[in-house]
PDB file of C-alpha atoms in Angstrom:
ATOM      1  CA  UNK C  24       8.379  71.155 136.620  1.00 49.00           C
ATOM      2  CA  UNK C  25       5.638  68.136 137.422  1.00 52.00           C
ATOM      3  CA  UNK C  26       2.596  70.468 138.952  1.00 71.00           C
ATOM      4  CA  UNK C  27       2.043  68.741 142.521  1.00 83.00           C
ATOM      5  CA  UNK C  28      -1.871  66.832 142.556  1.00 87.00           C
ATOM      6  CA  UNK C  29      -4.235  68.702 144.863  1.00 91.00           C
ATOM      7  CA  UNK C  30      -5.701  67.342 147.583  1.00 92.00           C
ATOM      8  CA  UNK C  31      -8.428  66.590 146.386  1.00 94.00           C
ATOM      9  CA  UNK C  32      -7.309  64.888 143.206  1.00 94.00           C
ATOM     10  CA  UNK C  33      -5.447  62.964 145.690  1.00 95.00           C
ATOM     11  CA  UNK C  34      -7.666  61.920 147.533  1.00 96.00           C
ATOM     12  CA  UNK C  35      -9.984  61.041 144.543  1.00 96.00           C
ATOM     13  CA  UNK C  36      -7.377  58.987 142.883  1.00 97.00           C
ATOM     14  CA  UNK C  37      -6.435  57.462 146.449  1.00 97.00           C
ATOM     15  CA  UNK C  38     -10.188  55.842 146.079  1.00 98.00           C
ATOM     16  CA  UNK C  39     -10.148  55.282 142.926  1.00 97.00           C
ATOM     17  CA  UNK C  40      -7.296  52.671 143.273  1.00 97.00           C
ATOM     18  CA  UNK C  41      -8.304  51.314 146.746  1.00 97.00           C
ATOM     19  CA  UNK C  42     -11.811  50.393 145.055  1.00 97.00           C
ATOM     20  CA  UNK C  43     -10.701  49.096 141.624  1.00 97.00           C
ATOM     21  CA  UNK C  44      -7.868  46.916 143.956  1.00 97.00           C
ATOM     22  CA  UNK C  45     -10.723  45.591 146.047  1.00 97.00           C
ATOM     23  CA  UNK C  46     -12.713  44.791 143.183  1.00 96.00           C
ATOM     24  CA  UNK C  47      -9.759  42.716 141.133  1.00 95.00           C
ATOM     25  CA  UNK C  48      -8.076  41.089 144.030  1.00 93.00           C
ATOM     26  CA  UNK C  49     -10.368  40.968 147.126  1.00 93.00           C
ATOM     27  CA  UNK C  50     -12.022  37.682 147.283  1.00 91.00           C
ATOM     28  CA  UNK C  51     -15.448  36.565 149.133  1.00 91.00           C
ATOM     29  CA  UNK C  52     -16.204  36.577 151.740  1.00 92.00           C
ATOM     30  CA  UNK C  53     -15.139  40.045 151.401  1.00 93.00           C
ATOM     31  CA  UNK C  54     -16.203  40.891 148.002  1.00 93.00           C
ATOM     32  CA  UNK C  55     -18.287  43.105 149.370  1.00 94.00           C
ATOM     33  CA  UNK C  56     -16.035  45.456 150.618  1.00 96.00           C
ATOM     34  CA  UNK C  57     -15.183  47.238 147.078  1.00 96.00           C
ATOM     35  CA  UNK C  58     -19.008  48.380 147.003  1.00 95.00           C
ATOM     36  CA  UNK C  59     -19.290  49.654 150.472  1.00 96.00           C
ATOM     37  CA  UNK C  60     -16.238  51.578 150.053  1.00 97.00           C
ATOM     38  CA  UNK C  61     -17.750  52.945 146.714  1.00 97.00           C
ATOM     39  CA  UNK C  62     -20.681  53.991 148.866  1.00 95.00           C
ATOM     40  CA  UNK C  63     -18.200  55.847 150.876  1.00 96.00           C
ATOM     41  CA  UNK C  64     -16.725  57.479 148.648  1.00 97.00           C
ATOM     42  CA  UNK C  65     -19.768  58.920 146.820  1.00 97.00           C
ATOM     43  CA  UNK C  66     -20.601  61.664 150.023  1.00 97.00           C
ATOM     44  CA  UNK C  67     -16.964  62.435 149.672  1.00 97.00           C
ATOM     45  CA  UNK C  68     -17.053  63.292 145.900  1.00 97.00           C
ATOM     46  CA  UNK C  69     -20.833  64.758 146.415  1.00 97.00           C
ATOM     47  CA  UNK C  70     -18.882  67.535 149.076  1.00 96.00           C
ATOM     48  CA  UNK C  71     -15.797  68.169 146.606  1.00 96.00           C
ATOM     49  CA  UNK C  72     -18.806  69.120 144.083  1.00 94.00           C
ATOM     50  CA  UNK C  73     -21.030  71.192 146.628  1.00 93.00           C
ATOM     51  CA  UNK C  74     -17.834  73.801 146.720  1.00 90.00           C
ATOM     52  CA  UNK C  75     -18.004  74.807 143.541  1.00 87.00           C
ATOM     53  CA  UNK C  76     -21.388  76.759 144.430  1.00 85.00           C
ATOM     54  CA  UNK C  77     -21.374  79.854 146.851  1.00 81.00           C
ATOM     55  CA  UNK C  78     -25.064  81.656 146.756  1.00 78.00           C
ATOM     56  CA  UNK C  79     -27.280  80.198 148.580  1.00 76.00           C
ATOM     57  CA  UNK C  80     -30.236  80.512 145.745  1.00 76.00           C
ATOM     58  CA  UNK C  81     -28.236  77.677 143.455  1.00 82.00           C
ATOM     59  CA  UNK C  82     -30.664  74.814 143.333  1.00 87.00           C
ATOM     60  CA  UNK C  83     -27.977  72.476 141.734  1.00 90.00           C
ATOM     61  CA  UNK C  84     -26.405  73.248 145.618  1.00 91.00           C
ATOM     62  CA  UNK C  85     -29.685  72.207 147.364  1.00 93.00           C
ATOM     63  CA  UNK C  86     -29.741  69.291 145.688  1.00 93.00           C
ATOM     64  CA  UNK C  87     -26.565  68.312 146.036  1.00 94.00           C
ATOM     65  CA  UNK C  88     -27.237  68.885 149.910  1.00 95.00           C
ATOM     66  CA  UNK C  89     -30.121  66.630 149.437  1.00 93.00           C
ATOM     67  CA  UNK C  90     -28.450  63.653 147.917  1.00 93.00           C
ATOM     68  CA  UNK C  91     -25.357  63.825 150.285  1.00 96.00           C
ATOM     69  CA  UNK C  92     -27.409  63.504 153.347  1.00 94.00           C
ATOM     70  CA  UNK C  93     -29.315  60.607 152.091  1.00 90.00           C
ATOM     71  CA  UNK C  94     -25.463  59.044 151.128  1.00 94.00           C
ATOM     72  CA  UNK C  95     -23.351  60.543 153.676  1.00 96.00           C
ATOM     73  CA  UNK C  96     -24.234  57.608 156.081  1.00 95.00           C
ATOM     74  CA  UNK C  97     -22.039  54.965 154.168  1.00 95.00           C
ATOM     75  CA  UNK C  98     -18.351  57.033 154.861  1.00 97.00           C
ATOM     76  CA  UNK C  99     -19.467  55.957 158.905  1.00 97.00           C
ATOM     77  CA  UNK C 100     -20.903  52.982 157.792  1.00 96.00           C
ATOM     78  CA  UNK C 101     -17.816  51.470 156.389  1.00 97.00           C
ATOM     79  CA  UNK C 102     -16.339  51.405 159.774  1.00 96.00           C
ATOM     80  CA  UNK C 103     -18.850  48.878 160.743  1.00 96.00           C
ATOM     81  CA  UNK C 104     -17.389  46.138 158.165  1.00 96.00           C
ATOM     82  CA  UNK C 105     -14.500  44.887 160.704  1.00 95.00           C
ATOM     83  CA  UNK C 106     -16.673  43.417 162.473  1.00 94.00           C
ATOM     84  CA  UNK C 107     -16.535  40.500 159.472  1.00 94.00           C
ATOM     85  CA  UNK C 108     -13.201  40.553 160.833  1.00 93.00           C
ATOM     86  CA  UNK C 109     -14.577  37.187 163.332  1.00 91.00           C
ATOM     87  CA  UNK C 110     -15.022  35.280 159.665  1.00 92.00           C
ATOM     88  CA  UNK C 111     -11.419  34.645 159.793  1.00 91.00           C
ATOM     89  CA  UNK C 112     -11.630  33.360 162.963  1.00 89.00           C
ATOM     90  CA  UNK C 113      -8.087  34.942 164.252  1.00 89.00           C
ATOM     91  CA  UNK C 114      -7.611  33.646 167.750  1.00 86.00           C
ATOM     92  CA  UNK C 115      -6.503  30.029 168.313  1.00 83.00           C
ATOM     93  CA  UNK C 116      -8.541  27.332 169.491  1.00 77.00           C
ATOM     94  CA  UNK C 117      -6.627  26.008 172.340  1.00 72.00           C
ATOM     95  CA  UNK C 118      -5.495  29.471 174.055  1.00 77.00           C
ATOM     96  CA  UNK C 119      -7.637  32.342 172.558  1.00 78.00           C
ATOM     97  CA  UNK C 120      -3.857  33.576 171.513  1.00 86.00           C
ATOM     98  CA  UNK C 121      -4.370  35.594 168.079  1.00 88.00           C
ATOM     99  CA  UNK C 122      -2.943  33.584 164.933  1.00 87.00           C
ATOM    100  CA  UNK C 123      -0.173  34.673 162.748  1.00 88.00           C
ATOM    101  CA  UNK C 124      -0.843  33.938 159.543  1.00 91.00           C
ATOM    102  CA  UNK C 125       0.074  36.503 157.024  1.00 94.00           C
ATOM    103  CA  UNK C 126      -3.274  36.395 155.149  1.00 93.00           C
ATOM    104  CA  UNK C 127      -5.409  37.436 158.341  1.00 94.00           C
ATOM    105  CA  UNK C 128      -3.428  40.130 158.993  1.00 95.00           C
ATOM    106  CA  UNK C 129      -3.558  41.612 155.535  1.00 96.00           C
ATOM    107  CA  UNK C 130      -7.690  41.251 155.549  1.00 95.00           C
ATOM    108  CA  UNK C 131      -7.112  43.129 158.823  1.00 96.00           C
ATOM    109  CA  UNK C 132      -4.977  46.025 157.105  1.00 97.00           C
ATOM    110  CA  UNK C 133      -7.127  46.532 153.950  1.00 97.00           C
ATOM    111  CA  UNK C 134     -10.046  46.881 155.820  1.00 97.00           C
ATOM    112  CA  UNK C 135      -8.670  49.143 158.118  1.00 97.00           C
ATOM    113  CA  UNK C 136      -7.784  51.303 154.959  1.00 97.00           C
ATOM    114  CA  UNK C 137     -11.129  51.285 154.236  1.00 97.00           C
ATOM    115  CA  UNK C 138     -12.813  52.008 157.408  1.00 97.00           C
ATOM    116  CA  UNK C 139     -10.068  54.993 158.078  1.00 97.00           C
ATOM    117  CA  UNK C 140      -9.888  56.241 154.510  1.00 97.00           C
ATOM    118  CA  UNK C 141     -13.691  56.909 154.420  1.00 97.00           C
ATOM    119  CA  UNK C 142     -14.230  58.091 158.376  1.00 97.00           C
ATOM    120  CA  UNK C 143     -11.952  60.082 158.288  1.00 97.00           C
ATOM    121  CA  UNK C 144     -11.934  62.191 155.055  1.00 97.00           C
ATOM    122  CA  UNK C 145     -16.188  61.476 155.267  1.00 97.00           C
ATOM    123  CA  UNK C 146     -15.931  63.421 158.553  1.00 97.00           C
ATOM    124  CA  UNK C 147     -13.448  65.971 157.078  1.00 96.00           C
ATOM    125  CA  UNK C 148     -15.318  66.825 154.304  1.00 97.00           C
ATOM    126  CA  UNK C 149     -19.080  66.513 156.438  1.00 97.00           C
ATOM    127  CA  UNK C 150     -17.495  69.946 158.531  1.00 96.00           C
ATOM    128  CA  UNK C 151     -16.464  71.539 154.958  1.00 95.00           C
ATOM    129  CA  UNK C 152     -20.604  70.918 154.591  1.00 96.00           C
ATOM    130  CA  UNK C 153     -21.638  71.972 157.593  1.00 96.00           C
ATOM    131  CA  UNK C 154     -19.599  75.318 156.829  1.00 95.00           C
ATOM    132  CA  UNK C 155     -20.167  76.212 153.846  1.00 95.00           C
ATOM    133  CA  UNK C 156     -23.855  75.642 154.563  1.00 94.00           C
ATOM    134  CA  UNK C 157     -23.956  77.930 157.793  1.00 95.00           C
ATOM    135  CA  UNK C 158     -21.722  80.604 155.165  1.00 92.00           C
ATOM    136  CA  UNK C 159     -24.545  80.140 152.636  1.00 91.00           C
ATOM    137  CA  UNK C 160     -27.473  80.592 155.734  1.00 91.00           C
ATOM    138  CA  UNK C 161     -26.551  82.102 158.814  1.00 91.00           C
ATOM    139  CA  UNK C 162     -22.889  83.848 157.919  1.00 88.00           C
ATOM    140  CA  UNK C 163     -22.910  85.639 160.688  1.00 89.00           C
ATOM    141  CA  UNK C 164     -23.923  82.498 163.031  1.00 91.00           C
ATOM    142  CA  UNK C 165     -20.915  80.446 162.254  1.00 90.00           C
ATOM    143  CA  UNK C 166     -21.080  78.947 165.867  1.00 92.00           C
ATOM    144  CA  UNK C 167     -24.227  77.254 163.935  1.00 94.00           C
ATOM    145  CA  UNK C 168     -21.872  74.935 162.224  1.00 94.00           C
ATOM    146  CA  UNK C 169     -21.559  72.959 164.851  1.00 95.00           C
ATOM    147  CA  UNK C 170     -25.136  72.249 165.546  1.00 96.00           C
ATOM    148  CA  UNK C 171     -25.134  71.049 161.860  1.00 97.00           C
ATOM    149  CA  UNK C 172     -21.959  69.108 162.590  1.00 97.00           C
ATOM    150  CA  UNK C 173     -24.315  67.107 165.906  1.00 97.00           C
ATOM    151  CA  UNK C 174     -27.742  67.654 163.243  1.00 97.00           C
ATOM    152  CA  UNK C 175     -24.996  65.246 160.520  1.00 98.00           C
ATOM    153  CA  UNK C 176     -23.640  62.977 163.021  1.00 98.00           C
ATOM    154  CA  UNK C 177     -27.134  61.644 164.196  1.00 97.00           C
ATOM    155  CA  UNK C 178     -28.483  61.494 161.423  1.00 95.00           C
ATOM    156  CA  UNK C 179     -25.520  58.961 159.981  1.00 96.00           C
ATOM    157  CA  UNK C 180     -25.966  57.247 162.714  1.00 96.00           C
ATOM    158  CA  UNK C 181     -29.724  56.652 162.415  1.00 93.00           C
ATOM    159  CA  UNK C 182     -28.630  55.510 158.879  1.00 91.00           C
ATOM    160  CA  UNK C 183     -25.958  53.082 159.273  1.00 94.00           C
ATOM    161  CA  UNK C 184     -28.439  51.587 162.120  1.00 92.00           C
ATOM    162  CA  UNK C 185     -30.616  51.221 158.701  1.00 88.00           C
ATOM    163  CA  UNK C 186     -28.287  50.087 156.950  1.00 87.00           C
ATOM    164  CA  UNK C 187     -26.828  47.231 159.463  1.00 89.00           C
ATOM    165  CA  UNK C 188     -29.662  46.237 160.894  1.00 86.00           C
ATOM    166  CA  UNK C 189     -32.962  47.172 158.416  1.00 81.00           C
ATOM    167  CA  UNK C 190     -30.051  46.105 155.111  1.00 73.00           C
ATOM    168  CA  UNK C 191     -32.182  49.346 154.014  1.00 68.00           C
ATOM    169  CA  UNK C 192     -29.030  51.386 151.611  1.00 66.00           C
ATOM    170  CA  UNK C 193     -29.130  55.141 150.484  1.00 62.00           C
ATOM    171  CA  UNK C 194     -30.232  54.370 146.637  1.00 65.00           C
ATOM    172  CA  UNK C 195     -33.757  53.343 148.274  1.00 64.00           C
ATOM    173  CA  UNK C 196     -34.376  56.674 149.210  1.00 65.00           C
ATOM    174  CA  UNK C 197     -34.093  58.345 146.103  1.00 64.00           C
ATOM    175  CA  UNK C 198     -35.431  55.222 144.110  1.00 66.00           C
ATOM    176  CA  UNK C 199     -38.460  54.081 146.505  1.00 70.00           C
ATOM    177  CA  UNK C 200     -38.690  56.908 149.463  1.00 69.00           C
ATOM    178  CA  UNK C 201     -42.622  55.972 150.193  1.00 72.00           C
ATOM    179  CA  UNK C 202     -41.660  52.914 150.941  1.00 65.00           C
ATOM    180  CA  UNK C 203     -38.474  53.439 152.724  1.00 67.00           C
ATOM    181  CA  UNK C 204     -39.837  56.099 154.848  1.00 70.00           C
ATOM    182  CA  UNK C 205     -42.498  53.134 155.610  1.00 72.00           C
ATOM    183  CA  UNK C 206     -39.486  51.040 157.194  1.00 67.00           C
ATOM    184  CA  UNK C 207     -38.259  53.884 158.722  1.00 72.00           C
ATOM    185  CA  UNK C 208     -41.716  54.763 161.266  1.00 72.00           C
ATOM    186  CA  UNK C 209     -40.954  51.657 163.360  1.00 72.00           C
ATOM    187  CA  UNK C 210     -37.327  51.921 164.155  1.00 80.00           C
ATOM    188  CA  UNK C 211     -37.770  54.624 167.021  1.00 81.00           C
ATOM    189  CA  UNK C 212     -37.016  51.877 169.595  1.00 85.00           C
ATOM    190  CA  UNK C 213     -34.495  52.323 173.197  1.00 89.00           C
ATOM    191  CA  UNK C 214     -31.804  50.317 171.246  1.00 91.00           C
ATOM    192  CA  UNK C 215     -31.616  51.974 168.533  1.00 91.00           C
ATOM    193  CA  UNK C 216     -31.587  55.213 169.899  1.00 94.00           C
ATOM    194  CA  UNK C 217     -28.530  54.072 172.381  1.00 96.00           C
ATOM    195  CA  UNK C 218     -27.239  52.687 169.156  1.00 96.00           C
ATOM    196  CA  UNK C 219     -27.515  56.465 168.059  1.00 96.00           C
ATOM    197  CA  UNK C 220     -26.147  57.992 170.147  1.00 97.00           C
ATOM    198  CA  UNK C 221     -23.037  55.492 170.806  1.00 97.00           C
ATOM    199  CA  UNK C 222     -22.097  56.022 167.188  1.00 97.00           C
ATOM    200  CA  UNK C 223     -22.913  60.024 167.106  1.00 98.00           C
ATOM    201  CA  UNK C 224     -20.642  60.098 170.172  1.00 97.00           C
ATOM    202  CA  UNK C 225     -18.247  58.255 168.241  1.00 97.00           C
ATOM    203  CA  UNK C 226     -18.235  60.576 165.441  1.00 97.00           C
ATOM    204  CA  UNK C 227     -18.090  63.321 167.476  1.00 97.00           C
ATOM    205  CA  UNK C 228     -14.694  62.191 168.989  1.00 97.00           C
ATOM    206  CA  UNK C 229     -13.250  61.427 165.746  1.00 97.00           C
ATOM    207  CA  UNK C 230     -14.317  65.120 164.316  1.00 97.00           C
ATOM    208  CA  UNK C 231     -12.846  66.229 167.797  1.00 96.00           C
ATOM    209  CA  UNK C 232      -9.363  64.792 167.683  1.00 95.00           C
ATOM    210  CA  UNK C 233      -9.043  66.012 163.548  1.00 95.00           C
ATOM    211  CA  UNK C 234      -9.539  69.394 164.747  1.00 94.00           C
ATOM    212  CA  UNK C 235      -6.991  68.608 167.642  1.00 94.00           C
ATOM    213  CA  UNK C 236      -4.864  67.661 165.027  1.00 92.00           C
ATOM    214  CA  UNK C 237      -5.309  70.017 162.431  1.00 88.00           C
ATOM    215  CA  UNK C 238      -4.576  72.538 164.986  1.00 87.00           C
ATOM    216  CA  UNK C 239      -1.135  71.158 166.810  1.00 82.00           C
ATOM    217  CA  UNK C 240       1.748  72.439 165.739  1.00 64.00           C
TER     218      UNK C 240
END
């Protein structure tokens, strides 16, 4: 009898495909979209390793905490690639009617994959974080997941703001943080914080209707 995949192998080999397919056959000006969904990824994996580690005085845990945090912004992120969508300029000229050529529409559905795949198992896997961290902490405060849940949420949100708008990535952090944290001081400005809080509502929705789902039956 074949032993069914878990799934989290499944999910792991899911990404594994989707990103070597990207990287063979996906073709500028969307080249770019096998590394961003790499990025994505990488929070994912980080959380699949975190579980393996349940007291709270395991400093391989901490910094695994650490590093996810500073990378857990790109699984959001990604969503913010369809935007490139308007390089393939998909309504018509005379009528504003979208086209229907073939190769626009399968752009559209790979990077759909992409954004979905990693917002949606990224936000998944971000509450398995937030509670195993308030098990590790506060176990009998497990209402305090959800303030790490909002505490996550912004904080992606400050970073793909970063990201889009500063082109400041994750690896900068951990590479060059004295000088990223210099970039980072002058961003506390009234658009970005509505951008903030647009996208942390945004997350919050998403995490909202999983749960919905998870729990109909």
């Amino acid at each position: 009898m074949v032993k069914r995949l878990s799934p989290t192998w499944q999910i792991r080999l899911f990404f594994w495909v989707l990103i070597i397919l990207l990287k063979l056959f996906m073709k500028a000006p969307y080249d770019f979209m096998a590394l961003n969904t790499f990025l994505g990824y990488v929070p994912i994996e980080l959380s699949f390793q975190m579980r393996r580690f349940n007291d709270r005085r395991a400093l391989a845990f901490w910094l695994l905490l650490l590093i996810w945090i500073a990378f857990y912004p790109n699984a959001p992120y990604v969503m913010t690639d369809l935007f490139h969508l308007s390089w393939l300029h998909p309504h018509t000229s005379i009528n504003g009617i979208l086209r229907s050529d073939p190769y626009i529409w399968l752009v559209f559905a790979i990077m759909m994959i992409c954004a979905l795949s990693c917002l949606l198992v990224g936000t998944i896997t971000m509450e398995r974080v937030a509670r195993q961290l308030t098990e590790l902490t506060t176990p009998h405060h497990s209402w305090l997941r959800f303030v790490w849940i909002g505490a996550f949420t912004f904080l992606a949100s400050v970073g793909i703001y970063i990201g889009r708008f500063l082109r400041l990535h994750s690896i900068y952090l951990l590479f060059t943080p004295s000088w990223f944290f210099r970039h980072l001081w002058g961003i506390w400005q009234p658009k970005m914080l509505a951008f903030a809080a647009i996208m942390t509502a945004l997350q919050l929705i998403v995490y909202w209707f999983i749960k919905i789902c998870q729990a109909y039956k």
